[in-house]
Tab-separated table of C-alpha atoms in Angstrom:
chain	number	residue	atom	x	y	z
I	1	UNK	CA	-1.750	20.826	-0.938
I	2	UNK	CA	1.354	18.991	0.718
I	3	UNK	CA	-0.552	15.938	0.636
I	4	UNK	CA	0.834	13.335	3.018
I	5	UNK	CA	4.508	14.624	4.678
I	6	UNK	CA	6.292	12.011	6.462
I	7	UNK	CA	9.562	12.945	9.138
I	8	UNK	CA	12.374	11.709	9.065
I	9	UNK	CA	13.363	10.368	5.476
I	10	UNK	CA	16.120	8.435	7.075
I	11	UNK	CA	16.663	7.168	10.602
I	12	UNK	CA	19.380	4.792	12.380
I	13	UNK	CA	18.475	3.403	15.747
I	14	UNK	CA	20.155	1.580	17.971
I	15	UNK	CA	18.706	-1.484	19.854
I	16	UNK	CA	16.681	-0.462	22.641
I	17	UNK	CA	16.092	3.233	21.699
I	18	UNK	CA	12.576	4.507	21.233
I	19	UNK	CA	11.595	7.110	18.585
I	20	UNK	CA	8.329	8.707	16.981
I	21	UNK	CA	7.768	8.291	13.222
I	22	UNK	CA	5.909	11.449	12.396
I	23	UNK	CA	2.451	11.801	9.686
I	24	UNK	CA	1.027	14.504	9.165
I	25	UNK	CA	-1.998	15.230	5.861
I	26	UNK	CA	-3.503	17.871	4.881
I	27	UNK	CA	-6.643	16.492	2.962
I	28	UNK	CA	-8.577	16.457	5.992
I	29	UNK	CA	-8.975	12.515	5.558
I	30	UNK	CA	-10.885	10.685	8.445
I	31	UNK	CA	-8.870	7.530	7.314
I	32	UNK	CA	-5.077	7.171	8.430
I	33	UNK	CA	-2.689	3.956	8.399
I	34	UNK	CA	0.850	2.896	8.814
I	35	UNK	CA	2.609	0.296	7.022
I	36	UNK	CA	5.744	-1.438	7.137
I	37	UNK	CA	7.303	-2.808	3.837
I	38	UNK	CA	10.355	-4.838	4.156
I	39	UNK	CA	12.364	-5.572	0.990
I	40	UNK	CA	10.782	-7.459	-1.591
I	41	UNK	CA	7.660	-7.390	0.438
I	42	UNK	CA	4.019	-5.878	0.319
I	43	UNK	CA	2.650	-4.036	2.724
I	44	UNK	CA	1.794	-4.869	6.379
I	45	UNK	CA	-1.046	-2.600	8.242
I	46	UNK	CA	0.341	-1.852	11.325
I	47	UNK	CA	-2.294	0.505	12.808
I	48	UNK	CA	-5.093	2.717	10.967
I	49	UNK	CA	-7.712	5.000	12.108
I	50	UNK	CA	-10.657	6.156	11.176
I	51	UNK	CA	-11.366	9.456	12.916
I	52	UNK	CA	-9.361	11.366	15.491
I	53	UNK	CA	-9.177	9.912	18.586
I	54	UNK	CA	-9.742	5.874	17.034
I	55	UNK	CA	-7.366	4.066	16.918
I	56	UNK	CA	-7.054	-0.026	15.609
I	57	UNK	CA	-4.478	-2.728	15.288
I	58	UNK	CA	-3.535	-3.752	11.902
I	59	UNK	CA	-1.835	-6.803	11.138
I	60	UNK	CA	1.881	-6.370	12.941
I	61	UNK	CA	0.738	-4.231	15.705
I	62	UNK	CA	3.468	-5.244	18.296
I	63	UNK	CA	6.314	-3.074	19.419
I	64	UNK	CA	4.413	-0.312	17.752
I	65	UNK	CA	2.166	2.221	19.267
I	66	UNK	CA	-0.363	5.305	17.565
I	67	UNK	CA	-2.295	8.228	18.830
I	68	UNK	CA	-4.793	10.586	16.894
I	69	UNK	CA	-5.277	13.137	18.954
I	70	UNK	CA	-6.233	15.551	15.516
I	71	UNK	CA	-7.538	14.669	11.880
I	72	UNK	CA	-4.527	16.246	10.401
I	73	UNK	CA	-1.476	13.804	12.728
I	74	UNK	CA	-0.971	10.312	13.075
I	75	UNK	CA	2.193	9.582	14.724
I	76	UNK	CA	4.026	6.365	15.274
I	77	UNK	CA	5.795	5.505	18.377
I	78	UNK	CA	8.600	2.646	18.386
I	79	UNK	CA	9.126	1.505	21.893
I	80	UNK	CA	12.505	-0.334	22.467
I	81	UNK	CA	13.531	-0.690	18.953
I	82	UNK	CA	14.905	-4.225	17.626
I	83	UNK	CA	16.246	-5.391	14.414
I	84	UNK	CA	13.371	-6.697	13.497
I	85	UNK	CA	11.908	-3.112	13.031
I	86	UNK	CA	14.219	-2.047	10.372
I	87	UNK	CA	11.813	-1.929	6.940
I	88	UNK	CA	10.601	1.140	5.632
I	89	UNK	CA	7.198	2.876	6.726
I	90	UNK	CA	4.802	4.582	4.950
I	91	UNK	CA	1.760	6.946	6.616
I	92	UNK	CA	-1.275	6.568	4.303
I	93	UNK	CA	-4.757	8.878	4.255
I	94	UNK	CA	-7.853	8.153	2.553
I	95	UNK	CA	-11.405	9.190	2.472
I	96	UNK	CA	-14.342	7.574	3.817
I	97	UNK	CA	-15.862	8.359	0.305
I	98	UNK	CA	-15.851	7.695	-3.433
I	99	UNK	CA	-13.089	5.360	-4.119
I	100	UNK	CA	-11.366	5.091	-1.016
I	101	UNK	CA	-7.651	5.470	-2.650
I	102	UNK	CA	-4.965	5.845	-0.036
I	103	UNK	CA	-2.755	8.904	-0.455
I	104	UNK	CA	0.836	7.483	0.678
I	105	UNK	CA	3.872	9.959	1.976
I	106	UNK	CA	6.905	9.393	0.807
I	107	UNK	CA	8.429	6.874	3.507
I	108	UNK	CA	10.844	6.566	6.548
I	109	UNK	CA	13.691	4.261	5.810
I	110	UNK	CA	14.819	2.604	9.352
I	111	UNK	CA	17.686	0.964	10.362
I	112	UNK	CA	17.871	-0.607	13.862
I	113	UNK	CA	21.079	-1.942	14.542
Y	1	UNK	CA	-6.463	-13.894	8.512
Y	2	UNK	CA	-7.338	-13.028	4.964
Y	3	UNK	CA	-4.666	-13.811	3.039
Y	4	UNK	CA	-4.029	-11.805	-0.798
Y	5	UNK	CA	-2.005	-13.419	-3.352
Y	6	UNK	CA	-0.299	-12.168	-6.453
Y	7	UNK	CA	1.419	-13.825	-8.562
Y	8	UNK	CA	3.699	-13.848	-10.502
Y	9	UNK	CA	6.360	-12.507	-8.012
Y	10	UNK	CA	8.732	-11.087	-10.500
Y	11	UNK	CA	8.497	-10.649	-14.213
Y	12	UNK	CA	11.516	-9.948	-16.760
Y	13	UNK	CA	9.839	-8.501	-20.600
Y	14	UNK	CA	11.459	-6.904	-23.426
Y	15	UNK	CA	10.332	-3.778	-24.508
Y	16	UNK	CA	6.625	-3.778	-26.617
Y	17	UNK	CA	5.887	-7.259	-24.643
Y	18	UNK	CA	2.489	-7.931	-22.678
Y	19	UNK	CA	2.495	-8.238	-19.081
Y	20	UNK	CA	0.054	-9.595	-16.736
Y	21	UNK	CA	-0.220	-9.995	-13.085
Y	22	UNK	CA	-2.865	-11.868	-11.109
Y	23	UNK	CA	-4.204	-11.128	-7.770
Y	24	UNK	CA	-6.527	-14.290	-5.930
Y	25	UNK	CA	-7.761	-14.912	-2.679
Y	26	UNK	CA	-9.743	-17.804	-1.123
Y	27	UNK	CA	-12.198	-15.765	0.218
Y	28	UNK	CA	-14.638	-13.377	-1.242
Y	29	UNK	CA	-12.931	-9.795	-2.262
Y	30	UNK	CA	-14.555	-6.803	-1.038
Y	31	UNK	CA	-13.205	-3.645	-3.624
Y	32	UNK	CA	-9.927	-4.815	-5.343
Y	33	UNK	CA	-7.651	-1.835	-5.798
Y	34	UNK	CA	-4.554	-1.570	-7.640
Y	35	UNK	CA	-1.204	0.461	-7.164
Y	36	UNK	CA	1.861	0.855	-8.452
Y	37	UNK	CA	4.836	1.472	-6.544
Y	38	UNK	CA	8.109	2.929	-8.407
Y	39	UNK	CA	11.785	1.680	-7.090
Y	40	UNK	CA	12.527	3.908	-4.430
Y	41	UNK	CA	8.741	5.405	-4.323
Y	42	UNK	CA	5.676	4.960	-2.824
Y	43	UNK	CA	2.589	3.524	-3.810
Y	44	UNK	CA	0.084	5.409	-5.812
Y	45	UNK	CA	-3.206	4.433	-6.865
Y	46	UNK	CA	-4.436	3.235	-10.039
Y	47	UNK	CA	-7.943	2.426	-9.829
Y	48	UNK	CA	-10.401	0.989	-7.695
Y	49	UNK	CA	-13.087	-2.016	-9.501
Y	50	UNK	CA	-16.255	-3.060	-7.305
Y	51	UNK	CA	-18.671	-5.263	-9.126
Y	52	UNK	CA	-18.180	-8.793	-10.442
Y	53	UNK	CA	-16.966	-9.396	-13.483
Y	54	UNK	CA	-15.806	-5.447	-13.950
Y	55	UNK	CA	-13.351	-4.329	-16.586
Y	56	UNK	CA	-11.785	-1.253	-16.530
Y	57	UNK	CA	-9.049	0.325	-18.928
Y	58	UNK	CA	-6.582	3.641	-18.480
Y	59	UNK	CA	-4.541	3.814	-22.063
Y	60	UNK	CA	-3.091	0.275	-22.266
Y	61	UNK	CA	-3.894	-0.946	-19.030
Y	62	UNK	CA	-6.692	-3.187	-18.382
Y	63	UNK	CA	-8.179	-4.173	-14.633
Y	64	UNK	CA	-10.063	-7.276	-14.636
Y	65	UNK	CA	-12.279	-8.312	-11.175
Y	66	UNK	CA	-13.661	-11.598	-11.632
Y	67	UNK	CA	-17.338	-12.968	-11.302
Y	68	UNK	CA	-16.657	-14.361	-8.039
Y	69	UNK	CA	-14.919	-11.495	-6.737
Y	70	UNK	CA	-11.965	-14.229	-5.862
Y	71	UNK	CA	-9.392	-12.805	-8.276
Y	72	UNK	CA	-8.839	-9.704	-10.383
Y	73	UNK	CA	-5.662	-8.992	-12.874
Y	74	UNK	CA	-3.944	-6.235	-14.277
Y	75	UNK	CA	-3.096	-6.240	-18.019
Y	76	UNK	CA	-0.242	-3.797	-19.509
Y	77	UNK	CA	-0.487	-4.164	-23.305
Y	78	UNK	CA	3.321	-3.326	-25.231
Y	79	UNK	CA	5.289	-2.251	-22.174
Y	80	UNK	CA	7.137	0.472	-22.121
Y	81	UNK	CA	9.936	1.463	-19.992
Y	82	UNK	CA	7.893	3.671	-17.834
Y	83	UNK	CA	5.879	0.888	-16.716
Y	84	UNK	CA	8.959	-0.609	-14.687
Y	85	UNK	CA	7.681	-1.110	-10.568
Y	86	UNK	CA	6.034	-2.780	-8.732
Y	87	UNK	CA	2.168	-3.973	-8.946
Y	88	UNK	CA	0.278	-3.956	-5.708
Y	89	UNK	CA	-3.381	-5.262	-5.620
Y	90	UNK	CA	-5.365	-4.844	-2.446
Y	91	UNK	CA	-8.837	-5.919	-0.950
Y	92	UNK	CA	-10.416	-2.743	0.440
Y	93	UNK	CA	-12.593	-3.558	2.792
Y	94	UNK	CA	-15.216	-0.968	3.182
Y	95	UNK	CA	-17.003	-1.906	6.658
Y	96	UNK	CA	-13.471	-1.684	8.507
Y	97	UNK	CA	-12.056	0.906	6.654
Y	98	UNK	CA	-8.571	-0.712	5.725
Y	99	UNK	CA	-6.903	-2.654	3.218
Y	100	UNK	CA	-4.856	-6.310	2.601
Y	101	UNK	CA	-2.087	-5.857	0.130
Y	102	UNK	CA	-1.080	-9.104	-1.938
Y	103	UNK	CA	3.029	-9.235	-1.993
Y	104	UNK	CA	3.025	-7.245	-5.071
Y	105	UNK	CA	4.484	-8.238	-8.775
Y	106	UNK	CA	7.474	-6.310	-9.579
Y	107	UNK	CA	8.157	-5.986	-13.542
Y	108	UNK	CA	11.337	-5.003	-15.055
Y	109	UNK	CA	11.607	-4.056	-18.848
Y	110	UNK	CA	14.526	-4.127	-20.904
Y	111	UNK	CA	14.863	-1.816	-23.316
């Protein structure tokens, strides 16, 4: 098993551009999220879901947009990217059973300048 | 909004030193779970503790939830390098199907 995969590793956007923040698992999880985690920082929910085709706002939900159109994909769409965005995301999965760890991917690093 | 706290935010021990973080909250914690996050990694999970007043060890660490599920704390008896990172608790809530995630405790060990 892959686990969670996460594209890209690295991005640099510039002000105003949009761009998708793939997720993909393959632990057929009900449970997705997306966090930011800017430096020095925990980790803000952005947007979760709990079955394909639910989606909810997390805690920082603004400028940021989700769809969950399969169990496997939870993608992330920045709309009109600002500085503020730059912080590094992480796609989680979980069960809806036993202990409900969160499987994270490895990250997208993004730099909006 | 619920608000997770950890503290402290940074800790500096020499090698074979205790370490402790704490994790509190002013409301009532659902399932406290604990991660630890390596520099330049992500965050993978190191145990999960439900009931009040639960204690839970893996090799020389110790999870502590206390008896009014306000606070819980992570114990690392004579660190070792290896334990260098950074401590995330979180309050899983089980209903809603996400987590919080207190600001984390990041411990550095010198050698």
């Amino acid at each position: 098993n892959a686990g969670v995969t996460q594209t890209p590793k690295f991005r640099i956007l510039k002000i105003g551009q949009s761009m998708t923040l793939q997720c993909t698992q393959d632990m057929n999880h009900n449970y997705m999220y997306w966090y930011r985690q800017d430096p020095g920082m925990g980790l803000k929910l952005i947007y979760y879901s709990v079955g394909a085709g639910i989606t909810d706002k997390g805690e920082v939900p603004n400028g940021y947009n989700v769809s969950r159109s399969t169990t496997e994909d939870f993608p992330l769409r920045l709309e009109l990217a600002a500085p503020s965005q730059t912080s590094v995301y992480f796609c989680a999965s979980s069960s809806r059973q036993g202990a409900y760890e969160q499987y994270f991917g490895p990250g997208t690093r993004l730099t909006v300048t | 909004g619920q608000q997770v706290m950890q503290i402290p935010q940074y800790q500096h021990v020499q090698e074979g030193e205790d370490f402790t973080t704490y994790c509190n909250s002013s409301t009532t914690l659902s399932n406290i779970q604990w991660y630890k996050q390596r520099p330049g990694g992500h965050p993978v999970f190191l145990i999960q503790l439900v009931k009040s007043g639960e204690v839970k060890k893996q090799k020389r660490l110790t999870f502590q939830f206390g008896e009014a599920k306000k606070n819980s704390s992570l114990h690392i008896t004579a660190t070792q390098t290896t334990d260098v990172g950074t401590y995330f608790c979180a309050d899983y809530n089980t209903n809603a199907g996400k987590s919080t995630f207190g600001d984390g405790t990041t411990l550095t060990v010198k050698p």
